[in-house]
PDB file of C-alpha atoms in Angstrom:
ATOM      1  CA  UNK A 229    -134.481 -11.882  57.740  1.00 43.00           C
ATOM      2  CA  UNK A 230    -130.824 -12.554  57.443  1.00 39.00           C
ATOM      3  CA  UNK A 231    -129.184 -15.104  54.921  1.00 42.00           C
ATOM      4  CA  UNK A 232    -126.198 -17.116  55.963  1.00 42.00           C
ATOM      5  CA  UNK A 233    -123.262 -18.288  53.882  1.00 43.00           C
ATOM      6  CA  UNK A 234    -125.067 -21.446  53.324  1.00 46.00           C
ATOM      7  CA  UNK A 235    -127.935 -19.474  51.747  1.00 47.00           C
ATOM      8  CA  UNK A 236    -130.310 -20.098  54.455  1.00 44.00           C
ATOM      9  CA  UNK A 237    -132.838 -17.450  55.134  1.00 40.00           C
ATOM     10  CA  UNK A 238    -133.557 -16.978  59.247  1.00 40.00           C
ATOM     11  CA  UNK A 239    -134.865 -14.610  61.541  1.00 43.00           C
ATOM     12  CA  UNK A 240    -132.844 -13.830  64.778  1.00 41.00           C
ATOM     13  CA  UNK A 241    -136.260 -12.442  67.072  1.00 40.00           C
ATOM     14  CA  UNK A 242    -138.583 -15.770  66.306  1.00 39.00           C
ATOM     15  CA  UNK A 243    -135.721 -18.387  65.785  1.00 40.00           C
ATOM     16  CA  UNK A 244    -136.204 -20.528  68.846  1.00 36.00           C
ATOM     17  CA  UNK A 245    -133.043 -22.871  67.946  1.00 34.00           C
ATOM     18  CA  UNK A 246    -130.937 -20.071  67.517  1.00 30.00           C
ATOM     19  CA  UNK A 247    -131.281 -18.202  71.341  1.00 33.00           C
ATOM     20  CA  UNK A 248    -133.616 -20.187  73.730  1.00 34.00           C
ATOM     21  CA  UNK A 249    -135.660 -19.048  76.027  1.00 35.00           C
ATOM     22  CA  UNK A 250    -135.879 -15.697  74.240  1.00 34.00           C
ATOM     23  CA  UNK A 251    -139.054 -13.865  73.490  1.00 40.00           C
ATOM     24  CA  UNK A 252    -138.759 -12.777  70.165  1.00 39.00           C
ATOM     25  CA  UNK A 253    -141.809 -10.331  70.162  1.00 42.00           C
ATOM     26  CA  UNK A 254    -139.564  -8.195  72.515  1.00 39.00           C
ATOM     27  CA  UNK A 255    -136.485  -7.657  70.103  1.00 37.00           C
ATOM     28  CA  UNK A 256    -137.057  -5.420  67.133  1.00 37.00           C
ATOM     29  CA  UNK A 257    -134.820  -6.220  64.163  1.00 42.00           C
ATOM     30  CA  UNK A 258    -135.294  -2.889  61.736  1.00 35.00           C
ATOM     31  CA  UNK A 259    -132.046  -4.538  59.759  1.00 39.00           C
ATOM     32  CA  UNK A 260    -130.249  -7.468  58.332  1.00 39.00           C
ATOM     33  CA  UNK A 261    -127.537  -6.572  60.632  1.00 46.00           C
ATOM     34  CA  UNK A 262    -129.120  -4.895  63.750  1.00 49.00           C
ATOM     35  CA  UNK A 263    -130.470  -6.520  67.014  1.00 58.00           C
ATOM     36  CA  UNK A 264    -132.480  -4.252  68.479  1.00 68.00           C
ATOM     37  CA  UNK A 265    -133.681  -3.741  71.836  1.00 73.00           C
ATOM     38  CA  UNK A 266    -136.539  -2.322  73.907  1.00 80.00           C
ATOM     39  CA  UNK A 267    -135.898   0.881  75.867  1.00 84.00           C
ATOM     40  CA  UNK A 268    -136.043  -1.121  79.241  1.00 83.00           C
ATOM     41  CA  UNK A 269    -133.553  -3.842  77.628  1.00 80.00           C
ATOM     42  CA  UNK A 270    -131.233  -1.200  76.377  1.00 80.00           C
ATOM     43  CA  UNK A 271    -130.863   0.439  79.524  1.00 83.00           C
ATOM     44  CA  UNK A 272    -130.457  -3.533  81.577  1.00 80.00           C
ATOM     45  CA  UNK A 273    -127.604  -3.778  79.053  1.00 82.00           C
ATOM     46  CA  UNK A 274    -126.128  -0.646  80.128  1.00 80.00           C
ATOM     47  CA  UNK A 275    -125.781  -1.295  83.806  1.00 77.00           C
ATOM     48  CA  UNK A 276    -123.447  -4.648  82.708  1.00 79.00           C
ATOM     49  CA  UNK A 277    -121.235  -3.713  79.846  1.00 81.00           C
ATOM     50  CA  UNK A 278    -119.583  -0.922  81.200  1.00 75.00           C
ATOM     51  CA  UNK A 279    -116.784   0.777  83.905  1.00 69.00           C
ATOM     52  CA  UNK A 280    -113.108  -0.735  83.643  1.00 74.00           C
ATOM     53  CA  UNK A 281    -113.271  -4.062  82.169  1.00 74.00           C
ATOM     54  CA  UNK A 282    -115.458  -2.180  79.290  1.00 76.00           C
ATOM     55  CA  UNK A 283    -112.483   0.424  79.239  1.00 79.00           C
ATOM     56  CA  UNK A 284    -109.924  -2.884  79.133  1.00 80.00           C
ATOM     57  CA  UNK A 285    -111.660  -3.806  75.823  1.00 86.00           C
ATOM     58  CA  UNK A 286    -111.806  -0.801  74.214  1.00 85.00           C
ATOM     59  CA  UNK A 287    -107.696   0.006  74.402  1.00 89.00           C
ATOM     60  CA  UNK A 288    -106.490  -3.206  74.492  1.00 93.00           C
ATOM     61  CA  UNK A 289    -104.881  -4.350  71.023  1.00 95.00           C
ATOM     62  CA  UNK A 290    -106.065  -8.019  71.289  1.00 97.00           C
ATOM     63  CA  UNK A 291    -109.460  -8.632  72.234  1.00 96.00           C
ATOM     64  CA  UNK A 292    -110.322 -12.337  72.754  1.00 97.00           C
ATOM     65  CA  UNK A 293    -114.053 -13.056  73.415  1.00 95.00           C
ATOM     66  CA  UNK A 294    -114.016 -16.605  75.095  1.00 96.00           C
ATOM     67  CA  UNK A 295    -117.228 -19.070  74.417  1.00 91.00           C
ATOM     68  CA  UNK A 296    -117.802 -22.535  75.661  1.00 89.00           C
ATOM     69  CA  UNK A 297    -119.103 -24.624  78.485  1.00 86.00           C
ATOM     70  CA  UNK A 298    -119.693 -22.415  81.609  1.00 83.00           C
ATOM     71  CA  UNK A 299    -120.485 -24.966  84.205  1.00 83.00           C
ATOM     72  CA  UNK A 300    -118.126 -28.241  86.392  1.00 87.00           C
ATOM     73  CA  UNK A 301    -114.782 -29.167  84.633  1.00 92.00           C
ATOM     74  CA  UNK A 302    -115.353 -27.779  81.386  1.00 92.00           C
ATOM     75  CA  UNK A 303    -116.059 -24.461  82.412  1.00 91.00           C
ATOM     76  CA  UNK A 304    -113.031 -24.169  84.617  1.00 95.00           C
ATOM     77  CA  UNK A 305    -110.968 -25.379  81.064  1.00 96.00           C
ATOM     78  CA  UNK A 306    -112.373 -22.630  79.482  1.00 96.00           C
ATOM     79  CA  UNK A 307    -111.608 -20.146  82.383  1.00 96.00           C
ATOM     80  CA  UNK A 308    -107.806 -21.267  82.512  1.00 97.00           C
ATOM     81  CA  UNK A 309    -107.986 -20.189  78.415  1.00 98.00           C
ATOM     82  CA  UNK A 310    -109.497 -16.913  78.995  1.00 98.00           C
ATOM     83  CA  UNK A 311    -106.969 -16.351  81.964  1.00 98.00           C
ATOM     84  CA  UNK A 312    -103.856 -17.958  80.095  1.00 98.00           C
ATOM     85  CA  UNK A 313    -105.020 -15.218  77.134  1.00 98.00           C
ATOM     86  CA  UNK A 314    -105.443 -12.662  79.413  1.00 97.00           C
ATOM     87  CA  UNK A 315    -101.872 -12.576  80.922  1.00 97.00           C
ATOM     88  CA  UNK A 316    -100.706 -11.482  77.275  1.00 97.00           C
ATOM     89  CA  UNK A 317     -99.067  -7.897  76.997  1.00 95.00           C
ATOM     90  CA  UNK A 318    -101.890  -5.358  75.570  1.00 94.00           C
ATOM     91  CA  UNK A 319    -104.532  -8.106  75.781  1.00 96.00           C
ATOM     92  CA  UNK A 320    -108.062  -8.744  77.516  1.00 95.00           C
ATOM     93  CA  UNK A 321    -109.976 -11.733  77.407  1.00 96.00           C
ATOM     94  CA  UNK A 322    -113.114 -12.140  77.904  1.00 94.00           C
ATOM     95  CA  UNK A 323    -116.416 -14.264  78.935  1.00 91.00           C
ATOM     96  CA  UNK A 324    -120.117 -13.385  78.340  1.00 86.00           C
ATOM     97  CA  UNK A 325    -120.431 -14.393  82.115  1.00 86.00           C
ATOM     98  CA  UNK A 326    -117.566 -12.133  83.206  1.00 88.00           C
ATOM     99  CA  UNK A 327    -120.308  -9.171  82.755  1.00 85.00           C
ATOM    100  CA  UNK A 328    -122.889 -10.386  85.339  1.00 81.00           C
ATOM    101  CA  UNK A 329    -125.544 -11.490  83.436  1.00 73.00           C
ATOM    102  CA  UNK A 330    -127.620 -13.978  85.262  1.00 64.00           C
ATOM    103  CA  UNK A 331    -129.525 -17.031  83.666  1.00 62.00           C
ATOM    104  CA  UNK A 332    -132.752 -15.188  84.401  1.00 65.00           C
ATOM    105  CA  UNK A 333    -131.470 -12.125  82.083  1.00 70.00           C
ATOM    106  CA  UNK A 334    -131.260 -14.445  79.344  1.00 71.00           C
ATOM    107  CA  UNK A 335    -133.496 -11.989  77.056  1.00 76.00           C
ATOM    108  CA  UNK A 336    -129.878  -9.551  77.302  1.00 81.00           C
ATOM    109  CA  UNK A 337    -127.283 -12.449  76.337  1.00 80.00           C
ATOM    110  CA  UNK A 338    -127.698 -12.384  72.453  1.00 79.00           C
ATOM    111  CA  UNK A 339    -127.658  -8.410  72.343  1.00 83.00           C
ATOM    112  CA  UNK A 340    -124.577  -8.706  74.982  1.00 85.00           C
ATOM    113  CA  UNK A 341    -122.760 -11.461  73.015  1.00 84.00           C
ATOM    114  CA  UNK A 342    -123.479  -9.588  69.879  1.00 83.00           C
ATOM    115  CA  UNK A 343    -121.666  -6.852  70.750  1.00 84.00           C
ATOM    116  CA  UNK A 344    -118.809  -8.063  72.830  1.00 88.00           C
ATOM    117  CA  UNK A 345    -118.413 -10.651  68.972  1.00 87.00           C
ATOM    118  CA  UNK A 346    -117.904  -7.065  67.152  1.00 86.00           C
ATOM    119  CA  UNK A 347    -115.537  -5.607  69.998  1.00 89.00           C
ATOM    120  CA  UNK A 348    -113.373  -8.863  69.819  1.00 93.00           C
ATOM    121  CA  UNK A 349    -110.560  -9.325  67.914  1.00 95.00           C
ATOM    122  CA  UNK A 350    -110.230 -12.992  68.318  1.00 96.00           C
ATOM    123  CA  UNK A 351    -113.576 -14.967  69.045  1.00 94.00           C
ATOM    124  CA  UNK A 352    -112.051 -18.133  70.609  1.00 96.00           C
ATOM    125  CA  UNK A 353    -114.644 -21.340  71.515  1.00 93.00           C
ATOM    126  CA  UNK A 354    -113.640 -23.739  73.817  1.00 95.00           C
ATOM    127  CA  UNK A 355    -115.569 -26.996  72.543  1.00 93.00           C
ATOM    128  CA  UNK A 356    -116.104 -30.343  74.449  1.00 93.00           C
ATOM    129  CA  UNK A 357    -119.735 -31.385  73.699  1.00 89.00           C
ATOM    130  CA  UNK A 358    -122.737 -29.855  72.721  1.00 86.00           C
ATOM    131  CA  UNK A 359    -124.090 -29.985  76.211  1.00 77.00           C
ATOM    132  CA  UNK A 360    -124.901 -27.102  77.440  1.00 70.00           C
ATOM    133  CA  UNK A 361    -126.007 -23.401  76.573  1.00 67.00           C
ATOM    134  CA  UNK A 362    -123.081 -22.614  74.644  1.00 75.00           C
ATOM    135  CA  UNK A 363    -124.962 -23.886  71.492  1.00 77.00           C
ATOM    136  CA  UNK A 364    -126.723 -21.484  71.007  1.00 75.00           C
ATOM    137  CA  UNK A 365    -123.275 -19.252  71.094  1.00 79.00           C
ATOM    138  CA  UNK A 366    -122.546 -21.938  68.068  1.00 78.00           C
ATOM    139  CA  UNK A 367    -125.705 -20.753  66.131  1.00 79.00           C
ATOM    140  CA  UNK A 368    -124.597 -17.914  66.432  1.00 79.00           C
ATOM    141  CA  UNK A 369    -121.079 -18.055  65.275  1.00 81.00           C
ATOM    142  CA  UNK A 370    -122.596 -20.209  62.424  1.00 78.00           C
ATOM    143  CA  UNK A 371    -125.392 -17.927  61.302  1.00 77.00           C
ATOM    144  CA  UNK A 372    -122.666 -14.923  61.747  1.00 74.00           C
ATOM    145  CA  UNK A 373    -119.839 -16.316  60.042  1.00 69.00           C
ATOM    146  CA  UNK A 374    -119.122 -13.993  57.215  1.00 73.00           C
ATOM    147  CA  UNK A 375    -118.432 -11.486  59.898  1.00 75.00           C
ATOM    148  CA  UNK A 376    -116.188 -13.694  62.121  1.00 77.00           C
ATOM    149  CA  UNK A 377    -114.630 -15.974  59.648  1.00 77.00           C
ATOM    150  CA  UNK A 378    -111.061 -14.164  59.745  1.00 84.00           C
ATOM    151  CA  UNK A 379    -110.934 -14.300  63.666  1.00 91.00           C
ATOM    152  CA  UNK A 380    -112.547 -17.432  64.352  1.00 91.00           C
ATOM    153  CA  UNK A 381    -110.152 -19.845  66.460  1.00 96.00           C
ATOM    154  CA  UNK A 382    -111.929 -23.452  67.435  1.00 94.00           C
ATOM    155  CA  UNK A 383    -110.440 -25.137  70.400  1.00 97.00           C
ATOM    156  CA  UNK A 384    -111.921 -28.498  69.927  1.00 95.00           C
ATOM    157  CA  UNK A 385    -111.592 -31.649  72.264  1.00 96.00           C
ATOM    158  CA  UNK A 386    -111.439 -34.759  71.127  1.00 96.00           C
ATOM    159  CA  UNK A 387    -111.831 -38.187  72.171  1.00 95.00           C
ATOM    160  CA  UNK A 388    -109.602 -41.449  71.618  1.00 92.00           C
ATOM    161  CA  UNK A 389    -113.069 -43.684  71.763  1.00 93.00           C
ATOM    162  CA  UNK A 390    -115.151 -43.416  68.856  1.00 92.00           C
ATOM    163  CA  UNK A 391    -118.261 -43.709  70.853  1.00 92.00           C
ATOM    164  CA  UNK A 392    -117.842 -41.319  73.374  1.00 93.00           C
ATOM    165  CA  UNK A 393    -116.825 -39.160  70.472  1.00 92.00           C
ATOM    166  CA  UNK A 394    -120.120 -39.563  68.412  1.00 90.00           C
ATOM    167  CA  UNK A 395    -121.702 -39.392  72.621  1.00 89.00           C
ATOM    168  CA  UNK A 396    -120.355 -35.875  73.526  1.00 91.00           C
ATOM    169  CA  UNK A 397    -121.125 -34.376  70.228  1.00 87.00           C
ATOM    170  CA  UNK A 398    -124.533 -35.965  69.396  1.00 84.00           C
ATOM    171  CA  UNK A 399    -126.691 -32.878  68.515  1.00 76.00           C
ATOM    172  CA  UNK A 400    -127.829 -33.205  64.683  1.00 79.00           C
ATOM    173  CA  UNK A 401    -128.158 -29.317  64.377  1.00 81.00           C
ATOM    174  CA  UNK A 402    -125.105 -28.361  66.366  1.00 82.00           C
ATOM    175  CA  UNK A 403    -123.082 -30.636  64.390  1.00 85.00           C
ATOM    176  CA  UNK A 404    -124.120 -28.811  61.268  1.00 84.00           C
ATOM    177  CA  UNK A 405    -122.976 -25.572  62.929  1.00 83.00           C
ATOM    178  CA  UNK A 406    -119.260 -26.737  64.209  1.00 86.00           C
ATOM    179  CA  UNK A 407    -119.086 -28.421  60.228  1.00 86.00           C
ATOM    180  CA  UNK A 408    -119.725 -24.802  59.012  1.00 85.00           C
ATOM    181  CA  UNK A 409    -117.384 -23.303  61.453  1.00 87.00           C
ATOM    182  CA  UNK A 410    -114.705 -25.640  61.030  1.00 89.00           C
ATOM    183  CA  UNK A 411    -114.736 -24.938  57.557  1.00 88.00           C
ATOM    184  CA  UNK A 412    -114.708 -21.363  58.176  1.00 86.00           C
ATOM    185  CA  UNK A 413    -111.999 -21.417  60.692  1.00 89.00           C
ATOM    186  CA  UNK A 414    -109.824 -23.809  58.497  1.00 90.00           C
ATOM    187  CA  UNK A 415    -106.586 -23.698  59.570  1.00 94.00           C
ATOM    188  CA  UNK A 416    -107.749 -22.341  62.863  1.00 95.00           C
ATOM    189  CA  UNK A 417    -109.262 -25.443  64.275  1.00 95.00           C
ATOM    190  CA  UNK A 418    -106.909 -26.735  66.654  1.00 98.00           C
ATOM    191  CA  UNK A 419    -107.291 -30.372  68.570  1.00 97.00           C
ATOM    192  CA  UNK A 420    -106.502 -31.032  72.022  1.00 98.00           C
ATOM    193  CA  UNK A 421    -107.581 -33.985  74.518  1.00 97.00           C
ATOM    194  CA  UNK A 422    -106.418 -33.258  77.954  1.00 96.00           C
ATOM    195  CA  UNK A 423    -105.367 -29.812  79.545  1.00 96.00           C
ATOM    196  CA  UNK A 424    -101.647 -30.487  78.978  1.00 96.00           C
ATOM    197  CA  UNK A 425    -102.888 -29.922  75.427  1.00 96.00           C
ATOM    198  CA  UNK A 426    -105.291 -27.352  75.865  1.00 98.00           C
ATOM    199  CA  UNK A 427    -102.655 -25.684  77.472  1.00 97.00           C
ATOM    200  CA  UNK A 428    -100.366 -25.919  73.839  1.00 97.00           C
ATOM    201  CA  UNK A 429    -103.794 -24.748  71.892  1.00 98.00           C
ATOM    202  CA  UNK A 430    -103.747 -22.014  73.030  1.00 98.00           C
ATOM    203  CA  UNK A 431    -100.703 -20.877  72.693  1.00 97.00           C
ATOM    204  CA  UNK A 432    -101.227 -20.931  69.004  1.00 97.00           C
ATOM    205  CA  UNK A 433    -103.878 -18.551  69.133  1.00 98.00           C
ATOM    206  CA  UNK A 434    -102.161 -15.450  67.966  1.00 96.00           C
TER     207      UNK A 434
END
């Protein structure tokens, strides 16, 4: 079990909200801050998160894990912010997708994001809507947020109608999650509405 800043008590192998799709009975937590894999998981893992982009993490000084929307318009957004990131001196940027994990290998995506979150030195969401498997990447974040608080950077769109506002991010439990990390982030939470301001976000990402 693992308690949240909010107090909330959860469990990361039977939580069905929190990863989807994920067999919990084949993860073995033995701590509050360990997910632990099978021997035939650990060695799947392997074969993705290593060689040169691996090496590109390790000895670059800023390390900028990128989550959001994978898929259509949104997921090329996100793409131009890891790339626009990536073109820094000493940095790397990163996606979860960038390491060949398929949607079938879904049972290796919360170890993998787990430990690209504690290589990065700037976890950076790219936010639209809450459609899409990114939330679960939010529940994360959320449930994690003591440990990512201090490099937590939101890039959140937003929408001049109200509706379409309340539309793209009507998901009762993923609201609660962006509320927490909003609060977390603080200062960090930065607006935009088109790419022309996506664009500016990110250049105040340190």
């Amino acid at each position: 079990m693992v308690e949240g800043d909010d107090g909330e008590s959860w469990d990361r192998t039977t939580d069905s909200e929190y990863v989807e799709g994920v067999d919990g009975a084949e993860l073995t937590d033995t701590g509050p801050d360990a997910l632990t894999l099978t021997p035939e998981q650990h060695e799947r893992l392997k074969t993705h998160l290593h060689g040169d982009q691996l090496n590109d993490i390790e000895y670059s000084d800023c390390r900028y894990l990128v989550v959001g929307r994978g898929d259509d318009r949104p997921g090329q957004r996100r793409r131009l912010v890891r790339d626009r990131l990536d073109d820094r001196t000493d940095a790397t940027a990163f996606m979860l997708e960038d390491f060949g994990l398929a949607g079938e290998q879904i049972d290796l995506w919360a170890p993998a994001f787990e430990i690209l979150c504690e290589q990065s030195t700037h976890v950076v969401g790219v936010l639209e809507d809450f459609d899409g498997g990114h939330v679960w990447e939010l529940g994360y974040l959320y449930h994690r947020q003591s440990r990512v608080r201090d490099r937590l950077w939101l890039l959140k769109r937003t929408y001049e109608d109200s509706d379409e506002q309340r539309e793209r991010y009507d998901n009762g439990m993923a609201a609660a999650h962006l509320a927490a990390l909003e609060r977390a982030a603080d200062e960090r939470v930065v607006e935009w509405t088109d790419e022309a301001d996506l664009r500016a976000a990110v250049d105040e990402v340190p």
